[in-house]
Amino acid sequence: MLAKVLQTIHKYNMLSHGERVLVGISGGPDSVALLHVLKQIEKDMGIEIYAAHVHHGIRGTVADQDAEFVAQLCQQWNVPLFVERVDVPRLADEGGLTLEEAGRIVRYRFFDEVLQDIRGHKVALGHNRDDQAETILHRILRGTGMQGLQGIKPVRQNKFIRPLIEVSRAEIEEYCHQNGLEFRVDVTNRDVAYTRNRIRHELIPYIKQHFNPNIVDALVRMGAIIRDEEEFLQDYCQKEYDRLVRAFSQNELRIDLDGFLARPIAVKRRVLRMALMAMGGTLDEIGANHVEDVLDMASNSATGAMLTLPNDIRVLKDYDSIVVWRGEFRPAVPLFEYSLDIPGRVIIKECGIEITAQWVQHKEVSFSSPWRAYIDGDVIKGRLRVRNRRQGDRFKPFGMEGTKRLKEYFIDRKVPRHERDGIPLVVDEKNIIWVVGWQIHDDYKVTPMTHNIVQLEARRIQS
């Protein structure tokens, strides 16, 4: 088994000379064998071994005995030990978590604290080959994607390592027997009230007997294949993310809408998950249904549609982007007003939009974008200006006979209220000529009789 562990360490580049390694030890056979193996190779690999044990406050005197056993073992093997005592049931109740979830949070938080204290480099954990198969099967039963089907990663965040991940539970127990290693047995591991235990003690034996005696090997092999493919897809989609996504602030980013919609659905899902992760810091509360809702909105909803997701995240379909931000609605854009010459341009810093105006010929007219409009220059009354809405604004949308209140126009188009102050209006001395990205005033439309055509074009810039 020692040779197999060394092969795994080198295969995944888990350890380097001079590193300090913290071993998570419960007292069970896996963690005891792991600590023993790393002590065997400590000098040859030039590493330093430390240990950490968490008393979860769950099993009373039995947990006390586990902690005492670990302390004696580490003293015997000359391994510095750090111990944390936590009332996990209380934390689970306060946080609305299961005991397993709360315990995991406590352990990883403690590992990080100790690693910082010892200026360490890696945390070694005792997950084995059977744990890998059980994890993958568990995720299949709950429903998962490719990331879940990878199972337990041999190395995560370049910090958490699992040297026993390719060793079976039977091999570990045999190693303990051959080396005279005592260990503690957690009786709760046989309690089939826990789903994972039912998978271990009931489901996998049933599958072995009635379907596939090599189910563990099959699941582990599948996980390894998917990890390789997932690594490629993650790298590919990261490049796509970098092409499509721009961060406007710590709490807001924008995904190029046209580019996003042109990508394959698998890429869209991953890019979207990356964006939600960037905003929320976690995907713990984000389910497949949330991702599909955003995809449906991007493809089928009108501009201005918005979704509220877990982790205080909001997603808006804007004119040319999918806007993702965290927190309350973005504050209203303050009043602004700028002059616009023909030809000329103006940058509206309040909403991060640049608008240009220029004279063009009939042959240059192309109605290919809502961000470009053409108006009859001879109808303009006075000088052009760009401003946002004012109380009492009225507008005559293209194709209509009479005017209507701009507020009603926005309501009809389902423009979210918090977005309306950020929509620029190109105006002259009498009328709103262009609601940018939406519609022009009917009286200013270009006809075959128009002699002087003005092209108005807007584009979003980083504000």
PDB file of N, CA and C in Angstrom, residues 4 74 86 113 117 151 223 249 265 272 338 341 347 368 393:
ATOM      1  N   LYS A   4       1.694   2.228  -3.447  1.00  0.00           N
ATOM      2  CA  LYS A   4       0.544   2.782  -4.157  1.00  0.00           C
ATOM      3  C   LYS A   4       0.301   4.233  -3.737  1.00  0.00           C
ATOM      4  N   CYS A  74      -0.405  10.710  18.627  1.00  0.00           N
ATOM      5  CA  CYS A  74       0.466  11.770  18.115  1.00  0.00           C
ATOM      6  C   CYS A  74       1.675  11.989  19.028  1.00  0.00           C
ATOM      7  N   VAL A  86     -16.001  21.600  19.412  1.00  0.00           N
ATOM      8  CA  VAL A  86     -17.091  22.422  18.905  1.00  0.00           C
ATOM      9  C   VAL A  86     -18.418  21.711  19.153  1.00  0.00           C
ATOM     10  N   GLU A 113      -7.446  27.451   9.755  1.00  0.00           N
ATOM     11  CA  GLU A 113      -6.856  28.223  10.857  1.00  0.00           C
ATOM     12  C   GLU A 113      -5.510  27.638  11.274  1.00  0.00           C
ATOM     13  N   ASP A 117      -1.636  29.056  11.140  1.00  0.00           N
ATOM     14  CA  ASP A 117      -0.802  29.145  12.339  1.00  0.00           C
ATOM     15  C   ASP A 117       0.570  28.511  12.133  1.00  0.00           C
ATOM     16  N   GLY A 151     -16.618  13.102  -8.613  1.00  0.00           N
ATOM     17  CA  GLY A 151     -16.366  12.546  -7.292  1.00  0.00           C
ATOM     18  C   GLY A 151     -15.441  13.441  -6.497  1.00  0.00           C
ATOM     19  N   GLY A 223     -15.416   8.320 -12.732  1.00  0.00           N
ATOM     20  CA  GLY A 223     -15.039   9.593 -12.126  1.00  0.00           C
ATOM     21  C   GLY A 223     -13.732  10.118 -12.673  1.00  0.00           C
ATOM     22  N   SER A 249     -17.795  46.393 -11.675  1.00  0.00           N
ATOM     23  CA  SER A 249     -17.445  46.736 -10.302  1.00  0.00           C
ATOM     24  C   SER A 249     -17.350  45.426  -9.535  1.00  0.00           C
ATOM     25  N   ILE A 265     -25.146  25.306 -25.729  1.00  0.00           N
ATOM     26  CA  ILE A 265     -25.847  25.336 -24.448  1.00  0.00           C
ATOM     27  C   ILE A 265     -24.946  24.914 -23.293  1.00  0.00           C
ATOM     28  N   LEU A 272     -22.403  30.920 -17.306  1.00  0.00           N
ATOM     29  CA  LEU A 272     -23.358  31.502 -16.372  1.00  0.00           C
ATOM     30  C   LEU A 272     -23.042  31.104 -14.934  1.00  0.00           C
ATOM     31  N   TYR A 338     -26.655  66.534 -21.569  1.00  0.00           N
ATOM     32  CA  TYR A 338     -25.458  66.857 -22.339  1.00  0.00           C
ATOM     33  C   TYR A 338     -25.878  67.382 -23.712  1.00  0.00           C
ATOM     34  N   ASP A 341     -23.526  67.470 -30.666  1.00  0.00           N
ATOM     35  CA  ASP A 341     -23.358  68.098 -31.972  1.00  0.00           C
ATOM     36  C   ASP A 341     -23.516  67.074 -33.082  1.00  0.00           C
ATOM     37  N   ILE A 347     -20.217  61.277 -24.000  1.00  0.00           N
ATOM     38  CA  ILE A 347     -20.100  60.144 -23.065  1.00  0.00           C
ATOM     39  C   ILE A 347     -20.929  60.455 -21.831  1.00  0.00           C
ATOM     40  N   SER A 368     -30.111  47.464 -38.275  1.00  0.00           N
ATOM     41  CA  SER A 368     -29.668  46.140 -37.816  1.00  0.00           C
ATOM     42  C   SER A 368     -29.478  46.049 -36.317  1.00  0.00           C
ATOM     43  N   ASP A 393     -42.759  63.804 -19.160  1.00  0.00           N
ATOM     44  CA  ASP A 393     -42.285  63.528 -20.518  1.00  0.00           C
ATOM     45  C   ASP A 393     -43.336  62.789 -21.336  1.00  0.00           C
TER      46      ASP A 393
END
